[in-house]
Short mmCIF file of C-alpha atoms in Angstrom, two decimals:
data_model
loop_
_atom_site.label_atom_id
_atom_site.label_comp_id
_atom_site.label_asym_id
_atom_site.label_seq_id
_atom_site.Cartn_x
_atom_site.Cartn_y
_atom_site.Cartn_z
CA MET A 1 0.00 0.00 0.00
CA ARG A 2 1.18 3.52 -0.84
CA VAL A 3 0.15 6.29 1.57
CA LEU A 4 0.60 10.02 1.04
CA ALA A 5 0.49 11.92 4.34
CA ILE A 6 -0.59 15.55 3.95
CA THR A 7 0.25 17.53 7.05
CA PRO A 8 1.40 20.86 8.48
CA LEU A 9 2.81 19.00 11.48
CA TRP A 10 6.22 17.91 10.27
CA PRO A 11 9.86 18.73 11.01
CA ASN A 12 12.07 20.53 8.52
CA ALA A 13 15.59 21.92 8.25
CA LYS A 14 14.57 25.12 10.09
CA GLU A 15 12.43 23.37 12.72
CA PRO A 16 14.05 19.98 13.33
CA HIS A 17 12.12 19.33 16.57
CA ARG A 18 8.67 20.23 15.25
CA ALA A 19 5.75 17.80 15.77
CA THR A 20 7.80 14.96 17.21
CA PHE A 21 4.62 12.99 17.98
CA ASN A 22 3.58 13.03 14.31
CA ARG A 23 7.09 12.16 13.21
CA GLN A 24 7.07 9.11 15.47
CA GLN A 25 3.61 7.94 14.45
CA LEU A 26 4.13 8.33 10.71
CA GLY A 27 7.53 6.71 11.09
CA GLU A 28 5.90 3.63 12.60
CA LEU A 29 3.31 3.59 9.83
CA ALA A 30 6.10 3.79 7.25
CA ARG A 31 7.39 0.45 8.56
CA LEU A 32 4.13 -1.16 7.39
CA CYS A 33 3.69 0.50 3.99
CA HIS A 34 5.29 2.88 1.53
CA LEU A 35 4.71 6.35 2.95
CA GLU A 36 5.71 9.77 1.68
CA VAL A 37 4.92 13.12 3.24
CA LEU A 38 3.53 16.25 1.66
CA ALA A 39 4.51 18.83 4.27
CA ALA A 40 2.53 22.07 4.19
CA VAL A 41 4.51 25.17 5.13
CA PRO A 42 2.92 28.63 5.19
CA SER A 43 3.58 30.79 2.15
CA PHE A 44 2.71 34.43 1.61
CA PRO A 45 3.95 36.56 -1.32
CA GLY A 46 6.79 38.83 -0.28
CA ALA A 47 7.27 37.28 3.14
CA ARG A 48 10.91 36.39 2.55
CA ARG A 49 11.76 39.88 1.29
CA LEU A 50 9.85 41.63 4.09
CA GLY A 51 11.00 39.27 6.83
CA ARG A 52 7.44 38.78 8.09
CA PRO A 53 5.36 37.00 9.06
CA ARG A 54 8.43 35.70 10.85
CA ARG A 55 7.89 31.95 10.55
CA THR A 56 6.69 32.22 6.96
CA ALA A 57 9.79 34.21 6.05
CA GLN A 58 12.07 31.69 7.75
CA LEU A 59 10.53 28.72 5.94
CA ALA A 60 10.60 30.35 2.51
CA SER A 61 14.13 29.04 1.87
CA LEU A 62 13.36 25.38 2.57
CA PRO A 63 14.32 22.93 -0.19
CA ASP A 64 11.48 21.44 -2.23
CA THR A 65 12.25 17.91 -1.07
CA ASP A 66 13.92 16.32 1.93
CA VAL A 67 14.24 12.93 3.60
CA ILE A 68 13.11 12.72 7.25
CA ASP A 69 13.82 9.42 9.02
CA GLY A 70 13.88 7.69 5.66
CA MET A 71 10.56 9.20 4.54
CA THR A 72 10.63 11.24 1.34
CA THR A 73 9.17 14.66 2.15
CA HIS A 74 7.77 17.04 -0.46
CA VAL A 75 7.42 20.65 0.69
CA MET A 76 4.15 22.30 -0.33
CA ARG A 77 4.03 26.09 -0.14
CA GLN A 78 0.61 26.61 1.44
CA LEU A 79 -0.88 29.93 0.38
CA TYR A 80 -2.72 31.75 3.14
CA LEU A 81 -3.97 35.19 4.04
CA PRO A 82 -2.73 36.30 7.49
CA LYS A 83 -5.42 37.10 10.08
CA TYR A 84 -8.36 37.20 7.67
CA GLY A 85 -7.96 34.07 5.56
CA VAL A 86 -9.93 31.43 7.49
CA PRO A 87 -13.01 31.47 5.19
CA ILE A 88 -10.89 31.01 2.04
CA ALA A 89 -8.29 28.69 3.54
CA VAL A 90 -9.56 25.56 1.77
CA PRO A 91 -9.63 27.10 -1.76
CA LEU A 92 -6.13 28.49 -1.17
CA TYR A 93 -4.98 25.09 0.08
CA LEU A 94 -6.40 23.37 -3.00
CA ALA A 95 -4.57 25.88 -5.20
CA SER A 96 -1.37 25.03 -3.31
CA LEU A 97 -2.03 21.31 -3.85
CA ALA A 98 -2.46 21.71 -7.62
CA PRO A 99 1.25 21.11 -8.48
CA PHE A 100 1.11 17.83 -6.52
CA VAL A 101 -1.97 16.27 -8.11
CA GLY A 102 0.24 14.07 -10.28
CA LEU A 103 2.13 12.92 -7.21
CA ALA A 104 -1.10 12.12 -5.36
CA ARG A 105 -2.37 9.98 -8.26
CA GLY A 106 0.40 7.49 -7.55
CA PHE A 107 -0.82 6.69 -4.03
CA ASP A 108 -3.56 4.40 -2.76
CA VAL A 109 -4.63 6.44 0.28
CA LEU A 110 -4.43 10.06 1.36
CA LEU A 111 -3.82 10.59 5.10
CA ALA A 112 -4.31 14.16 6.29
CA THR A 113 -3.38 15.24 9.79
CA TRP A 114 -5.14 18.44 11.00
CA ALA A 115 -8.81 19.02 10.30
CA TYR A 116 -8.90 22.49 8.74
CA PRO A 117 -7.92 23.41 6.14
CA ASP A 118 -5.62 20.43 5.53
CA GLY A 119 -8.10 17.64 6.20
CA CYS A 120 -10.96 19.28 4.35
CA ALA A 121 -8.78 20.01 1.31
CA ALA A 122 -7.45 16.43 1.31
CA VAL A 123 -11.00 15.03 1.39
CA LEU A 124 -11.89 17.12 -1.67
CA LEU A 125 -8.68 16.10 -3.44
CA GLY A 126 -9.36 12.45 -2.67
CA ALA A 127 -12.89 12.72 -4.05
CA ALA A 128 -11.59 14.32 -7.26
CA LEU A 129 -8.97 11.57 -7.73
CA GLY A 130 -11.15 8.67 -6.59
CA LYS A 131 -8.81 7.99 -3.65
CA PRO A 132 -9.89 7.14 -0.11
CA CYS A 133 -8.97 9.80 2.44
CA VAL A 134 -8.39 9.42 6.17
CA VAL A 135 -8.20 12.51 8.40
CA LYS A 136 -6.42 12.48 11.76
CA VAL A 137 -7.45 15.22 14.19
CA HIS A 138 -5.33 16.38 17.10
CA GLY A 139 -7.04 18.85 19.41
CA THR A 140 -6.82 22.53 18.59
CA ASP A 141 -7.88 21.86 15.02
CA MET A 142 -11.28 20.60 16.24
CA ASN A 143 -11.59 22.43 19.55
CA VAL A 144 -10.67 25.87 18.21
CA VAL A 145 -10.11 26.17 14.45
CA ALA A 146 -13.11 24.12 13.35
CA LYS A 147 -15.38 26.26 15.52
CA LEU A 148 -14.32 29.58 13.98
CA SER A 149 -17.16 31.23 12.08
CA GLY A 150 -15.23 31.11 8.80
CA ALA A 151 -14.45 27.40 9.14
CA ARG A 152 -17.44 25.83 10.90
CA ALA A 153 -19.79 25.46 7.91
CA ILE A 154 -17.03 24.07 5.67
CA VAL A 155 -15.95 21.51 8.28
CA ARG A 156 -19.56 20.36 8.71
CA ARG A 157 -19.98 19.99 4.98
CA VAL A 158 -16.67 18.34 4.10
CA LEU A 159 -15.22 16.39 7.05
CA PRO A 160 -18.12 13.88 7.18
CA ARG A 161 -17.14 12.86 3.61
CA ALA A 162 -13.81 11.45 4.84
CA ASP A 163 -13.59 7.67 4.63
CA ALA A 164 -12.35 7.58 8.23
CA VAL A 165 -11.47 10.04 10.98
CA VAL A 166 -8.77 9.13 13.50
CA THR A 167 -8.86 10.83 16.90
CA VAL A 168 -6.35 10.77 19.75
CA SER A 169 -8.99 10.98 22.50
CA ARG A 170 -12.61 10.09 23.13
CA ALA A 171 -13.44 13.77 23.56
CA LEU A 172 -12.17 14.51 20.06
CA GLY A 173 -14.30 11.65 18.75
CA ASP A 174 -17.31 13.42 20.23
CA GLU A 175 -16.26 16.65 18.49
CA ALA A 176 -15.99 14.81 15.16
CA ALA A 177 -19.44 13.31 15.66
CA ALA A 178 -20.80 16.76 16.52
CA VAL A 179 -19.84 18.06 13.06
CA GLY A 180 -21.57 15.14 11.38
CA VAL A 181 -18.95 12.40 11.07
CA ALA A 182 -20.66 9.02 11.41
CA ARG A 183 -19.66 7.17 14.56
CA ASP A 184 -18.67 4.08 12.60
CA LYS A 185 -16.11 6.17 10.71
CA ILE A 186 -14.39 7.40 13.88
CA ALA A 187 -11.41 5.43 15.20
CA LEU A 188 -9.64 6.16 18.49
CA VAL A 189 -5.87 5.70 18.10
CA GLU A 190 -4.11 7.01 21.18
CA ASN A 191 -0.65 8.51 20.92
CA GLY A 192 2.23 6.28 21.88
CA VAL A 193 5.45 6.76 23.84
CA ASP A 194 9.00 5.70 22.99
CA GLY A 195 9.67 3.37 25.90
CA THR A 196 13.39 3.30 25.17
CA LEU A 197 13.59 6.99 26.13
CA PHE A 198 10.77 7.48 28.61
CA ALA A 199 10.88 4.94 31.42
CA VAL A 200 11.10 4.92 35.20
CA ARG A 201 14.68 5.56 36.30
CA ASP A 202 16.29 4.69 39.61
CA HIS A 203 17.75 7.29 41.96
CA ALA A 204 21.23 7.10 40.45
CA ALA A 205 19.92 7.57 36.89
CA ARG A 206 17.78 10.52 37.97
CA SER A 207 20.76 12.11 39.70
CA GLU A 208 22.76 11.66 36.52
CA ALA A 209 19.97 13.32 34.52
CA ARG A 210 20.00 16.29 36.92
CA LEU A 211 23.74 16.62 36.53
CA ARG A 212 23.39 16.49 32.75
CA VAL A 213 20.83 19.33 32.61
CA GLY A 214 22.46 21.43 35.34
CA ILE A 215 19.92 21.11 38.16
CA ALA A 216 21.14 21.08 41.77
CA ALA A 217 20.25 18.10 43.93
CA ARG A 218 18.29 20.25 46.42
CA ASP A 219 16.18 22.06 43.81
CA ARG A 220 12.51 21.20 43.31
CA VAL A 221 11.77 21.33 39.60
CA VAL A 222 8.43 21.93 37.89
CA LEU A 223 8.65 21.07 34.18
CA PHE A 224 6.45 22.25 31.31
CA VAL A 225 6.90 20.65 27.87
CA GLY A 226 5.00 22.08 24.92
CA ARG A 227 4.50 25.15 22.78
CA ILE A 228 4.94 28.21 24.98
CA GLU A 229 1.68 29.99 24.19
CA ARG A 230 -1.42 31.34 25.89
CA GLN A 231 -3.72 28.42 25.16
CA LYS A 232 -1.29 26.07 26.88
CA GLY A 233 -2.04 27.92 30.12
CA VAL A 234 1.41 29.47 30.43
CA GLY A 235 -0.06 32.69 31.89
CA GLU A 236 -1.76 30.78 34.70
CA LEU A 237 1.40 28.73 35.21
CA PHE A 238 3.43 31.88 35.80
CA GLU A 239 0.89 33.13 38.34
CA ALA A 240 0.88 29.79 40.13
CA PHE A 241 4.67 29.63 40.15
CA GLY A 242 4.85 33.09 41.68
CA ALA A 243 2.66 31.90 44.54
CA LEU A 244 4.63 28.67 44.88
CA ARG A 245 7.93 30.54 45.24
CA SER A 246 6.60 32.32 48.31
CA ARG A 247 6.29 28.91 50.02
CA ILE A 248 9.17 26.90 48.52
CA ALA A 249 12.39 28.85 48.19
CA ASN A 250 14.27 26.29 46.11
CA VAL A 251 11.56 25.67 43.48
CA ARG A 252 12.48 26.06 39.81
CA LEU A 253 10.29 26.30 36.70
CA VAL A 254 11.65 24.93 33.42
CA LEU A 255 9.91 25.49 30.07
CA VAL A 256 10.84 23.19 27.19
CA GLY A 257 9.39 24.03 23.80
CA GLU A 258 9.00 26.58 21.05
CA VAL A 259 8.34 30.15 22.16
CA THR A 260 5.46 31.38 20.01
CA ALA A 261 5.16 34.87 18.56
CA GLY A 262 3.83 37.35 21.08
CA MET A 263 5.22 35.56 24.16
CA GLU A 264 8.75 36.99 24.07
CA ARG A 265 7.89 40.17 25.95
CA GLU A 266 6.10 38.34 28.75
CA LEU A 267 8.92 35.84 29.06
CA ALA A 268 11.41 38.69 29.42
CA SER A 269 9.23 40.27 32.11
CA ARG A 270 8.85 36.99 34.00
CA ALA A 271 12.58 36.30 33.75
CA ALA A 272 13.23 39.68 35.36
CA THR A 273 10.85 38.75 38.20
CA PHE A 274 11.84 35.14 38.75
CA GLY A 275 15.56 35.42 37.99
CA ASN A 276 17.38 32.09 37.84
CA ALA A 277 14.27 30.30 39.17
CA LEU A 278 12.96 30.32 35.57
CA ARG A 279 14.69 28.54 32.70
CA VAL A 280 13.39 28.67 29.13
CA VAL A 281 15.20 25.87 27.32
CA GLY A 282 13.53 26.06 23.90
CA PRO A 283 12.66 23.10 21.63
CA LEU A 284 14.69 19.92 22.12
CA ALA A 285 15.10 16.53 20.51
CA LEU A 286 13.29 13.71 22.33
CA PRO A 287 16.38 12.26 24.05
CA ALA A 288 17.08 15.66 25.61
CA VAL A 289 13.43 16.01 26.65
CA ALA A 290 13.69 12.62 28.33
CA HIS A 291 16.62 13.86 30.45
CA TRP A 292 14.55 16.84 31.63
CA VAL A 293 11.58 14.62 32.47
CA ALA A 294 13.82 12.32 34.48
CA ALA A 295 15.40 15.28 36.27
CA CYS A 296 12.17 17.01 37.31
CA ASP A 297 9.94 16.48 40.33
CA LEU A 298 6.68 17.32 38.58
CA VAL A 299 5.36 17.80 35.04
CA THR A 300 2.57 20.30 34.53
CA LEU A 301 0.33 21.13 31.57
CA PRO A 302 -2.36 23.73 32.39
CA SER A 303 -3.79 23.84 28.85
CA HIS A 304 -7.12 25.42 28.02
CA ARG A 305 -7.79 22.72 25.40
CA GLU A 306 -6.05 19.48 24.46
CA GLY A 307 -6.26 16.21 22.60
CA THR A 308 -4.17 13.63 24.45
CA PRO A 309 -0.81 15.36 24.96
CA ASN A 310 2.32 13.29 24.54
CA ALA A 311 4.09 15.39 27.17
CA LEU A 312 1.87 13.86 29.86
CA LEU A 313 2.10 10.32 28.47
CA GLU A 314 5.88 10.61 28.48
CA ALA A 315 5.85 11.96 32.04
CA LEU A 316 3.70 9.09 33.26
CA ALA A 317 5.84 6.53 31.43
CA SER A 318 8.81 8.03 33.29
CA GLY A 319 7.08 7.77 36.66
CA ARG A 320 6.73 11.53 37.08
CA PRO A 321 3.58 12.88 38.76
CA VAL A 322 1.59 15.49 36.84
CA VAL A 323 -0.67 18.45 37.51
CA ALA A 324 -2.83 19.16 34.48
CA THR A 325 -6.16 20.63 33.52
CA SER A 326 -9.23 18.47 33.14
CA VAL A 327 -9.73 19.08 29.42
CA GLY A 328 -9.89 16.95 26.27
CA GLY A 329 -8.34 13.53 26.63
CA ILE A 330 -6.30 14.36 29.75
CA PRO A 331 -8.82 12.82 32.22
CA ASP A 332 -8.53 9.55 30.27
CA VAL A 333 -4.87 9.20 31.24
CA VAL A 334 -4.49 11.10 34.54
CA ASP A 335 -6.23 10.17 37.77
CA ALA A 336 -5.49 10.33 41.50
CA ARG A 337 -2.91 7.54 41.27
CA CYS A 338 -0.55 9.58 39.12
CA GLY A 339 -1.46 13.25 39.41
CA ILE A 340 -3.92 16.01 40.08
CA LEU A 341 -6.48 17.47 37.67
CA VAL A 342 -7.48 21.11 38.04
CA ALA A 343 -9.85 23.48 36.27
CA PRO A 344 -8.52 25.39 33.23
CA HIS A 345 -7.93 29.14 33.51
CA ASP A 346 -7.55 28.77 37.30
CA ALA A 347 -4.09 29.77 38.50
CA ALA A 348 -4.97 29.25 42.17
CA SER A 349 -5.97 25.62 41.69
#
């Protein structure tokens, strides 16, 4: 079987640590079939010359093809209109797909990951080519993007035409059903964890991990792994950490992940307040993330919305307790035996 994965969630030469969960999952699928990736990167005329939008400008120089973990990757320049382009995102996406129609004809199945516009455009492309199309949804794509006024009607009209919809949590399955996807088309496939990296370590191994990442033996470490953005609850986390510092002098907060546009100023302000109690590490490869998870005392994820986040699965596989919000698929994997669930948007809890 030949599968063409169409996705915006894929690493590249500029963002080598992007979407590790998708990289792992598609990599496992590639062991069972021939799989190539059509990686959508944002494209806007003049972005490279103007230097903005920042990420679009940075990705403009990517090569047209690459090989990621043995998987041939074709870069698709996805046309979009910043801020106002949600209602026309699918037509623009289809226009971006046009140069790859010949490529798509050579595959048996289209697999799109991300509901809108990627999944909807892939469903329409599959219908035009007579190819079955499977759409995998992740969280924000259904919980936020699909509910925007410019996207909602299109998602309701197109997504139910997919041959199957894969969700990473039961809650996302309910969201897919709510937009009209038949229940018998919805498959729950939970995210997995690399057990060679994320496993319970003994005291000596944890001490070694602390030494490796530069954490003192007496420090108490709270770890956040994910995109550093508002909807991940980072604002509430900062408030909570400020309160925690008043009670525990040797507590440290470590943020691992990409700093999104608009967060730099707040991070600078918080760094001035918290001093060396706050460390922003940036995005890391999975082996380095595993060292931080082993070194910490607690993993937290105070997201406003989620699917089933790999950061928590990896923490639990490593024997680390978690504090997370009771949203999306998180209650399916966290209970009183391994952590505490709190309300979203509630820094005090």
